[in-house]
Amino acid sequence: MARRRLLARERLAGLHQSDAHFDRRNDRTGRTARRTIVSRQSDDRARVAPRHKRFKLTNVALVHDYLNQRGGAERVFAHIARAWPDAPVYTALYDERAVGDLIAPDRVRVSALARVPFANRCFRALAPFYPRAFERFDLSGFDVVVSSTTAWAKGVRLAPGAIHVCYINTVSRFAFAYDEYVRSPLARPLVNRLAAWDRLAATRPTRFVANSTNVANRIREHYGREADVLHCPVDVDRFTPGNGAGDYFIVVSRLLPYKRLELAIAAAALAGIRLFVAGTGPAERSLRRLARGTTTTMLGFVSDAQLNELLGDARAAIVPGEEDFGLVPLEAAAAGRPTIAYRGGGALETIVEGETGAFFDEPNAESLAAALRNFGAARFNPERLRAHAEKFAPAQFIERLRAIVQRVYREAHRATADVPK
């Protein structure tokens, strides 16, 4: 009987080994913070209410794909977390060193995948296991779930009658950019299965909220669903307007193949201009080889303070690939600097041509090089750039997101809900 109760408890928690074993393992390795994060899931399960309960808009859980790196999606989720400061955060992986100042560890509940050695470092290799990890989160004690995702978090399961508002940063790339995403024929069967799960998971949220009209159109095309549009917020106060005193352009990006950073390196060489590339990612090694002996300097990781200085002193930021939304043009504007971007995707929603930036029309190095040669930074007013960025302030984002959640909640529980003003 004791063994049966232990197995039942493990299944309920979504874990593959007993809590006692996990405690011993963490005592040996010193990873006590992660043990504490996982154990808090039992506290959340205690919030499960009786069958005939009165739903509450304040009983909220937050979900994000993974919090083990620091990028635009993590910064946006930090603002979502500020909208509900008492809500627990469910995520596959968490690295306090990367995002501890954005999301406090005492709010976080991680999946069993957090036990995998070096999981934060090799998290992309865990893709086959994320669907199951998110489906096993026990959210039965919550009336409202707000998720933020590029792939996985939309697939969580809810209690009957609960609502799920999903802020979607992009339609999963293995679903809409199949040929670009799948490089090896051996991976196709796996990606096909993930894409099938992705389509199923897209039926679960009560409402989608897209970060751009560009992404809303993809949601309609690939999932057959409509979405509200709420542009990402930018931390304007992180930046001080500069004067572009440097003689360089800058790319700020995760180093991923679809970002088209090789195009920026080639264009900088063609135009004979200095280029700095700030960021890290799986394509870093190949990009460093490509940049060797050119006018491009690979900076690797830069701190927030360094980024503020680099953007403020740059002639302009460059966005070489098509972005779903893209925070960089707004961060550059907050630092008083314009952006040169490919004419497509989210850049069309964040750049005012001739006022906050310029576009190049063809997705090749020659077109970008021509834009770099013809670029005149002097015609852009730093005060107007800053004012443009302030239109995307976090306070407005939080207010609008809360209003959307409240509206969806009212629609779902019009007859019985007691919704506070």
Short mmCIF file of C-alpha atoms in Angstrom, two decimals:
data_model
loop_
_atom_site.label_atom_id
_atom_site.label_comp_id
_atom_site.label_asym_id
_atom_site.label_seq_id
_atom_site.Cartn_x
_atom_site.Cartn_y
_atom_site.Cartn_z
CA MET A 1 0.00 0.00 0.00
CA ALA A 2 2.78 2.41 0.86
CA ARG A 3 4.44 1.72 -2.47
CA ARG A 4 1.14 2.28 -4.28
CA ARG A 5 0.61 5.62 -2.53
CA LEU A 6 4.15 6.70 -3.41
CA LEU A 7 3.64 5.90 -7.10
CA ALA A 8 0.35 7.78 -7.12
CA ARG A 9 2.01 10.81 -5.59
CA GLU A 10 4.76 10.72 -8.22
CA ARG A 11 2.25 10.53 -11.06
CA LEU A 12 0.32 13.47 -9.66
CA ALA A 13 3.44 15.59 -9.41
CA GLY A 14 4.58 14.65 -12.91
CA LEU A 15 7.91 13.39 -11.70
CA HIS A 16 9.84 10.29 -12.72
CA GLN A 17 11.59 9.66 -9.42
CA SER A 18 10.60 10.09 -5.81
CA ASP A 19 10.93 13.38 -3.98
CA ALA A 20 13.25 11.67 -1.48
CA HIS A 21 15.59 10.57 -4.25
CA PHE A 22 15.50 14.06 -5.72
CA ASP A 23 16.34 15.59 -2.34
CA ARG A 24 19.33 13.26 -1.89
CA ARG A 25 20.59 14.02 -5.39
CA ASN A 26 20.39 17.75 -4.80
CA ASP A 27 22.05 17.45 -1.41
CA ARG A 28 24.96 15.76 -3.16
CA THR A 29 25.19 18.34 -5.96
CA GLY A 30 24.27 21.44 -4.02
CA ARG A 31 21.34 22.28 -6.29
CA THR A 32 18.94 22.95 -3.45
CA ALA A 33 17.25 25.88 -5.17
CA ARG A 34 15.99 23.67 -7.97
CA ARG A 35 14.68 21.09 -5.47
CA THR A 36 12.77 23.84 -3.68
CA ILE A 37 11.27 25.10 -6.94
CA VAL A 38 9.95 21.65 -7.86
CA SER A 39 8.58 20.94 -4.39
CA ARG A 40 6.41 24.06 -4.47
CA GLN A 41 4.14 22.39 -7.01
CA SER A 42 2.56 20.48 -4.11
CA ASP A 43 1.61 23.81 -2.51
CA ASP A 44 -0.17 24.83 -5.70
CA ARG A 45 -2.10 21.56 -5.83
CA ALA A 46 -3.52 22.39 -2.42
CA ARG A 47 -5.36 25.25 -4.12
CA VAL A 48 -7.70 22.82 -5.91
CA ALA A 49 -11.26 23.88 -5.05
CA PRO A 50 -14.46 21.86 -4.65
CA ARG A 51 -16.30 20.80 -7.79
CA HIS A 52 -19.07 23.44 -7.42
CA LYS A 53 -16.84 26.41 -6.78
CA ARG A 54 -17.12 30.07 -7.70
CA PHE A 55 -14.40 30.96 -10.18
CA LYS A 56 -12.05 33.81 -9.35
CA LEU A 57 -10.19 36.06 -11.75
CA THR A 58 -7.44 36.46 -9.16
CA ASN A 59 -6.61 32.73 -9.06
CA VAL A 60 -3.94 32.90 -11.79
CA ALA A 61 -1.00 30.76 -12.94
CA LEU A 62 1.62 31.90 -15.45
CA VAL A 63 3.42 29.63 -17.93
CA HIS A 64 6.46 30.22 -20.15
CA ASP A 65 8.41 27.82 -22.38
CA TYR A 66 11.74 28.06 -20.54
CA LEU A 67 13.54 30.67 -18.49
CA ASN A 68 17.16 29.66 -18.99
CA GLN A 69 18.34 32.46 -21.25
CA ARG A 70 17.96 36.22 -21.46
CA GLY A 71 16.35 37.51 -24.62
CA GLY A 72 13.36 39.44 -25.87
CA ALA A 73 10.82 36.73 -25.02
CA GLU A 74 12.09 36.52 -21.43
CA ARG A 75 11.92 40.29 -21.00
CA VAL A 76 8.36 40.33 -22.31
CA PHE A 77 7.38 37.52 -19.96
CA ALA A 78 8.86 39.47 -17.05
CA HIS A 79 6.29 42.20 -17.76
CA ILE A 80 3.52 39.60 -17.90
CA ALA A 81 4.71 38.36 -14.50
CA ARG A 82 4.49 41.92 -13.13
CA ALA A 83 0.84 42.06 -14.19
CA TRP A 84 0.13 39.22 -11.71
CA PRO A 85 2.89 39.56 -9.09
CA ASP A 86 1.52 36.84 -6.80
CA ALA A 87 0.98 34.20 -9.48
CA PRO A 88 3.29 31.16 -9.61
CA VAL A 89 5.34 30.64 -12.77
CA TYR A 90 5.47 27.24 -14.49
CA THR A 91 8.28 26.61 -16.95
CA ALA A 92 10.28 23.70 -18.32
CA LEU A 93 13.69 25.02 -17.22
CA TYR A 94 14.99 27.88 -15.10
CA ASP A 95 18.42 29.44 -14.66
CA GLU A 96 18.59 31.96 -11.86
CA ARG A 97 21.90 33.31 -13.14
CA ALA A 98 20.29 34.25 -16.46
CA VAL A 99 16.91 35.62 -15.37
CA GLY A 100 16.86 35.73 -11.57
CA ASP A 101 16.52 39.51 -11.55
CA LEU A 102 13.55 39.25 -13.95
CA ILE A 103 11.70 36.30 -12.35
CA ALA A 104 12.42 35.53 -8.70
CA PRO A 105 13.16 31.84 -8.04
CA ASP A 106 10.56 31.56 -5.27
CA ARG A 107 7.82 31.99 -7.90
CA VAL A 108 9.08 29.27 -10.23
CA ARG A 109 7.94 25.65 -10.63
CA VAL A 110 10.02 23.68 -13.12
CA SER A 111 9.33 20.44 -14.97
CA ALA A 112 11.08 17.12 -14.39
CA LEU A 113 13.33 18.00 -17.34
CA ALA A 114 15.21 20.34 -15.01
CA ARG A 115 16.84 17.22 -13.53
CA VAL A 116 18.54 16.35 -16.81
CA PRO A 117 22.29 17.06 -16.49
CA PHE A 118 23.25 20.23 -18.37
CA ALA A 119 19.60 20.78 -19.36
CA ASN A 120 19.96 24.56 -19.44
CA ARG A 121 22.91 24.26 -21.79
CA CYS A 122 21.44 21.69 -24.19
CA PHE A 123 17.77 22.66 -23.90
CA ARG A 124 17.13 22.57 -27.66
CA ALA A 125 18.00 18.86 -27.71
CA LEU A 126 15.14 18.23 -25.28
CA ALA A 127 12.49 19.28 -27.84
CA PRO A 128 10.89 15.79 -28.08
CA PHE A 129 10.15 15.87 -24.34
CA TYR A 130 8.59 19.32 -23.95
CA PRO A 131 5.03 18.38 -25.02
CA ARG A 132 4.78 15.78 -22.27
CA ALA A 133 6.47 18.06 -19.73
CA PHE A 134 3.92 20.82 -20.21
CA GLU A 135 0.94 18.47 -20.32
CA ARG A 136 2.01 17.06 -16.94
CA PHE A 137 1.98 20.38 -15.11
CA ASP A 138 -0.88 20.21 -12.61
CA LEU A 139 -2.83 23.45 -13.09
CA SER A 140 -6.11 22.06 -11.78
CA GLY A 141 -6.09 24.52 -8.88
CA PHE A 142 -6.24 27.61 -11.11
CA ASP A 143 -9.14 29.40 -12.76
CA VAL A 144 -7.00 31.52 -15.09
CA VAL A 145 -3.80 30.59 -16.93
CA VAL A 146 -1.78 33.17 -18.85
CA SER A 147 1.01 31.71 -20.97
CA SER A 148 3.78 33.16 -23.12
CA THR A 149 5.17 30.95 -25.84
CA THR A 150 6.96 30.33 -29.08
CA ALA A 151 6.10 26.62 -29.03
CA TRP A 152 5.29 24.64 -25.90
CA ALA A 153 3.42 26.53 -23.18
CA LYS A 154 0.17 26.72 -25.14
CA GLY A 155 -0.21 22.95 -24.67
CA VAL A 156 -0.87 22.94 -20.90
CA ARG A 157 -4.05 21.26 -19.66
CA LEU A 158 -6.58 23.11 -17.49
CA ALA A 159 -9.35 22.33 -15.04
CA PRO A 160 -12.88 22.30 -16.51
CA GLY A 161 -14.20 25.86 -16.68
CA ALA A 162 -10.77 27.52 -16.43
CA ILE A 163 -9.60 29.94 -19.12
CA HIS A 164 -6.23 30.12 -20.88
CA VAL A 165 -5.03 33.33 -22.54
CA CYS A 166 -1.91 32.60 -24.59
CA TYR A 167 0.46 35.43 -25.56
CA ILE A 168 2.17 34.03 -28.62
CA ASN A 169 5.49 35.41 -29.84
CA THR A 170 5.49 33.30 -33.00
CA VAL A 171 3.83 30.29 -34.52
CA SER A 172 6.20 27.37 -33.89
CA ARG A 173 8.89 27.47 -36.56
CA PHE A 174 8.79 23.74 -37.16
CA ALA A 175 5.12 24.27 -38.12
CA PHE A 176 5.40 27.17 -40.59
CA ALA A 177 9.07 27.21 -41.69
CA TYR A 178 9.43 23.47 -42.11
CA ASP A 179 12.12 23.36 -44.80
CA GLU A 180 14.18 26.02 -43.04
CA TYR A 181 13.87 24.36 -39.65
CA VAL A 182 14.56 20.76 -40.70
CA ARG A 183 18.08 20.43 -42.06
CA SER A 184 18.48 16.65 -41.71
CA PRO A 185 16.16 14.08 -43.37
CA LEU A 186 16.61 11.93 -40.27
CA ALA A 187 14.87 14.58 -38.18
CA ARG A 188 11.76 14.82 -40.34
CA PRO A 189 9.72 12.05 -38.62
CA LEU A 190 10.33 13.64 -35.22
CA VAL A 191 9.50 17.14 -36.46
CA ASN A 192 6.34 15.81 -38.11
CA ARG A 193 5.22 14.43 -34.74
CA LEU A 194 6.02 17.71 -32.99
CA ALA A 195 4.13 19.66 -35.66
CA ALA A 196 1.09 17.40 -35.19
CA TRP A 197 1.22 17.98 -31.43
CA ASP A 198 1.63 21.72 -32.05
CA ARG A 199 -1.61 21.82 -34.07
CA LEU A 200 -3.41 19.93 -31.29
CA ALA A 201 -1.95 22.22 -28.60
CA ALA A 202 -3.16 25.27 -30.55
CA THR A 203 -6.76 24.19 -29.93
CA ARG A 204 -6.37 24.40 -26.13
CA PRO A 205 -6.04 28.13 -25.31
CA THR A 206 -9.29 30.01 -24.84
CA ARG A 207 -7.83 33.01 -26.63
CA PHE A 208 -4.61 33.87 -28.45
CA VAL A 209 -2.94 37.26 -28.14
CA ALA A 210 -0.31 37.88 -30.83
CA ASN A 211 2.68 40.15 -30.40
CA SER A 212 2.14 41.61 -33.89
CA THR A 213 -0.25 41.66 -36.82
CA ASN A 214 2.37 39.59 -38.61
CA VAL A 215 2.06 36.79 -36.04
CA ALA A 216 -1.74 37.13 -35.88
CA ASN A 217 -1.84 36.44 -39.62
CA ARG A 218 0.28 33.31 -39.11
CA ILE A 219 -2.02 32.12 -36.34
CA ARG A 220 -4.98 32.51 -38.71
CA GLU A 221 -3.14 30.72 -41.54
CA HIS A 222 -1.68 27.79 -39.60
CA TYR A 223 -4.09 27.32 -36.68
CA GLY A 224 -7.32 28.66 -38.18
CA ARG A 225 -7.89 30.92 -35.17
CA GLU A 226 -8.18 34.65 -34.61
CA ALA A 227 -6.00 36.58 -32.17
CA ASP A 228 -5.94 39.93 -30.44
CA VAL A 229 -2.83 41.98 -31.24
CA LEU A 230 -0.80 43.45 -28.39
CA HIS A 231 2.66 44.69 -29.29
CA CYS A 232 5.58 43.73 -27.05
CA PRO A 233 6.68 46.30 -24.47
CA VAL A 234 10.14 47.83 -24.46
CA ASP A 235 12.05 48.81 -21.32
CA VAL A 236 12.61 52.41 -22.39
CA ASP A 237 14.17 53.34 -19.05
CA ARG A 238 17.00 50.85 -19.62
CA PHE A 239 18.38 53.13 -22.33
CA THR A 240 19.87 56.61 -22.46
CA PRO A 241 19.64 58.45 -25.80
CA GLY A 242 23.05 58.63 -27.45
CA ASN A 243 24.47 60.72 -30.26
CA GLY A 244 25.78 58.02 -32.59
CA ALA A 245 29.38 59.14 -32.08
CA GLY A 246 30.77 55.72 -33.03
CA ASP A 247 31.78 54.78 -36.57
CA TYR A 248 30.01 51.42 -36.54
CA PHE A 249 26.65 49.74 -37.09
CA ILE A 250 25.39 47.06 -34.70
CA VAL A 251 23.36 43.84 -34.78
CA VAL A 252 21.86 42.69 -31.47
CA SER A 253 20.45 39.19 -31.75
CA ARG A 254 20.41 35.59 -30.65
CA LEU A 255 22.75 33.82 -33.03
CA LEU A 256 20.28 31.54 -34.81
CA PRO A 257 20.15 30.56 -38.51
CA TYR A 258 16.82 32.24 -39.29
CA LYS A 259 18.14 35.60 -38.04
CA ARG A 260 20.19 35.86 -41.30
CA LEU A 261 23.26 37.27 -39.56
CA GLU A 262 25.54 35.97 -42.32
CA LEU A 263 23.78 38.45 -44.61
CA ALA A 264 24.75 41.37 -42.33
CA ILE A 265 28.39 40.23 -42.19
CA ALA A 266 28.58 39.97 -45.98
CA ALA A 267 26.82 43.32 -46.49
CA ALA A 268 29.18 45.09 -44.08
CA ALA A 269 32.15 43.78 -46.05
CA LEU A 270 30.61 44.89 -49.36
CA ALA A 271 29.82 48.37 -48.02
CA GLY A 272 33.17 48.71 -46.23
CA ILE A 273 31.62 49.61 -42.88
CA ARG A 274 32.40 48.43 -39.35
CA LEU A 275 29.86 46.06 -37.84
CA PHE A 276 29.51 44.84 -34.27
CA VAL A 277 27.45 41.70 -33.58
CA ALA A 278 26.26 41.36 -29.97
CA GLY A 279 24.73 38.11 -28.79
CA THR A 280 25.25 34.39 -28.33
CA GLY A 281 23.63 31.26 -29.72
CA PRO A 282 24.16 27.95 -31.52
CA ALA A 283 25.37 29.62 -34.73
CA GLU A 284 28.15 31.54 -32.96
CA ARG A 285 31.02 29.30 -34.03
CA SER A 286 30.12 29.35 -37.73
CA LEU A 287 29.50 33.11 -37.67
CA ARG A 288 32.86 33.76 -36.02
CA ARG A 289 34.52 31.78 -38.81
CA LEU A 290 32.60 33.79 -41.39
CA ALA A 291 33.51 37.11 -39.76
CA ARG A 292 37.22 36.32 -39.51
CA GLY A 293 39.24 38.79 -41.60
CA THR A 294 36.22 41.01 -42.38
CA THR A 295 34.99 44.35 -41.06
CA THR A 296 32.77 42.57 -38.50
CA THR A 297 33.61 42.14 -34.80
CA MET A 298 31.78 39.42 -32.86
CA LEU A 299 31.19 40.73 -29.33
CA GLY A 300 29.49 37.72 -27.78
CA PHE A 301 27.45 38.34 -24.64
CA VAL A 302 27.01 41.97 -23.58
CA SER A 303 25.47 43.26 -20.35
CA ASP A 304 22.53 45.67 -20.26
CA ALA A 305 24.88 48.54 -19.43
CA GLN A 306 27.17 47.65 -22.33
CA LEU A 307 24.20 47.34 -24.69
CA ASN A 308 22.97 50.80 -23.70
CA GLU A 309 26.35 52.28 -24.56
CA LEU A 310 26.80 50.27 -27.76
CA LEU A 311 23.37 51.21 -29.12
CA GLY A 312 23.69 54.87 -28.16
CA ASP A 313 27.05 55.23 -29.93
CA ALA A 314 26.11 53.25 -33.05
CA ARG A 315 25.23 54.92 -36.33
CA ALA A 316 22.27 52.55 -36.53
CA ALA A 317 21.08 49.09 -35.59
CA ILE A 318 20.64 46.46 -38.30
CA VAL A 319 17.91 43.79 -38.46
CA PRO A 320 18.94 41.56 -41.39
CA GLY A 321 16.20 38.90 -41.21
CA GLU A 322 12.43 38.90 -41.07
CA GLU A 323 11.35 39.19 -37.44
CA ASP A 324 8.06 38.09 -35.92
CA PHE A 325 7.98 41.39 -34.04
CA GLY A 326 11.50 42.34 -33.02
CA LEU A 327 12.37 44.44 -29.99
CA VAL A 328 15.69 45.72 -31.34
CA PRO A 329 14.27 48.60 -33.44
CA LEU A 330 12.42 49.84 -30.35
CA GLU A 331 15.44 49.41 -28.07
CA ALA A 332 17.56 51.30 -30.60
CA ALA A 333 14.92 54.05 -30.75
CA ALA A 334 14.93 54.25 -26.93
CA ALA A 335 18.69 54.81 -27.22
CA GLY A 336 18.06 57.55 -29.79
CA ARG A 337 19.31 55.55 -32.77
CA PRO A 338 17.55 54.45 -36.00
CA THR A 339 17.37 50.96 -37.49
CA ILE A 340 17.97 49.53 -40.96
CA ALA A 341 15.76 46.47 -41.41
CA TYR A 342 14.46 44.08 -44.03
CA ARG A 343 11.11 45.30 -45.33
CA GLY A 344 8.88 42.57 -43.96
CA GLY A 345 7.49 40.95 -40.84
CA GLY A 346 7.30 42.76 -37.54
CA ALA A 347 9.68 45.55 -38.60
CA LEU A 348 6.80 47.07 -40.57
CA GLU A 349 5.01 47.57 -37.23
CA THR A 350 7.94 48.99 -35.24
CA ILE A 351 9.76 51.22 -37.76
CA VAL A 352 8.39 54.41 -39.30
CA GLU A 353 10.30 54.79 -42.56
CA GLY A 354 12.27 58.03 -42.72
CA GLU A 355 11.48 58.85 -39.09
CA THR A 356 12.79 55.95 -37.00
CA GLY A 357 14.63 53.92 -39.62
CA ALA A 358 15.08 52.71 -43.17
CA PHE A 359 14.37 49.48 -45.07
CA PHE A 360 16.13 47.32 -47.63
CA ASP A 361 13.89 45.40 -50.03
CA GLU A 362 15.64 42.20 -51.10
CA PRO A 363 16.79 39.50 -48.65
CA ASN A 364 20.39 39.54 -49.87
CA ALA A 365 23.70 41.15 -48.96
CA GLU A 366 23.74 43.45 -52.00
CA SER A 367 20.43 45.08 -51.08
CA LEU A 368 21.49 45.62 -47.46
CA ALA A 369 24.91 46.92 -48.56
CA ALA A 370 23.21 49.51 -50.77
CA ALA A 371 21.07 50.64 -47.83
CA LEU A 372 24.19 50.96 -45.66
CA ARG A 373 25.99 53.06 -48.28
CA ASN A 374 23.02 55.39 -48.70
CA PHE A 375 22.23 55.69 -45.01
CA GLY A 376 22.37 59.15 -43.48
CA ALA A 377 22.15 58.99 -39.68
CA ALA A 378 22.03 62.78 -39.32
CA ARG A 379 18.46 63.03 -40.59
CA PHE A 380 17.05 61.07 -37.63
CA ASN A 381 16.03 63.04 -34.54
CA PRO A 382 16.94 61.30 -31.24
CA GLU A 383 14.01 62.93 -29.42
CA ARG A 384 11.51 61.65 -31.98
CA LEU A 385 13.09 58.23 -31.83
CA ARG A 386 12.73 58.16 -28.06
CA ALA A 387 9.12 59.34 -28.25
CA HIS A 388 8.36 56.53 -30.70
CA ALA A 389 9.78 53.92 -28.31
CA GLU A 390 7.72 55.31 -25.43
CA LYS A 391 4.52 54.35 -27.29
CA PHE A 392 5.44 50.75 -26.41
CA ALA A 393 5.85 51.39 -22.67
CA PRO A 394 5.39 48.44 -20.26
CA ALA A 395 2.60 50.12 -18.25
CA GLN A 396 0.36 50.28 -21.32
CA PHE A 397 1.15 46.67 -22.20
CA ILE A 398 0.25 45.42 -18.72
CA GLU A 399 -2.98 47.42 -18.65
CA ARG A 400 -4.11 46.12 -22.04
CA LEU A 401 -3.17 42.50 -21.29
CA ARG A 402 -5.09 42.53 -18.02
CA ALA A 403 -8.09 44.01 -19.84
CA ILE A 404 -7.97 41.22 -22.43
CA VAL A 405 -7.81 38.53 -19.74
CA GLN A 406 -10.70 40.15 -17.89
CA ARG A 407 -12.77 40.30 -21.10
CA VAL A 408 -12.11 36.64 -21.94
CA TYR A 409 -12.95 35.67 -18.36
CA ARG A 410 -16.25 37.57 -18.46
CA GLU A 411 -17.18 35.97 -21.76
CA ALA A 412 -16.43 32.49 -20.40
CA HIS A 413 -18.24 32.98 -17.07
CA ARG A 414 -20.81 35.64 -17.92
CA ALA A 415 -23.56 34.06 -15.85
CA THR A 416 -21.71 33.11 -12.67
CA ALA A 417 -18.39 34.96 -12.39
CA ASP A 418 -17.78 37.58 -9.76
CA VAL A 419 -15.28 39.80 -11.60
CA PRO A 420 -13.60 42.54 -9.56
CA LYS A 421 -13.17 45.91 -11.21
#
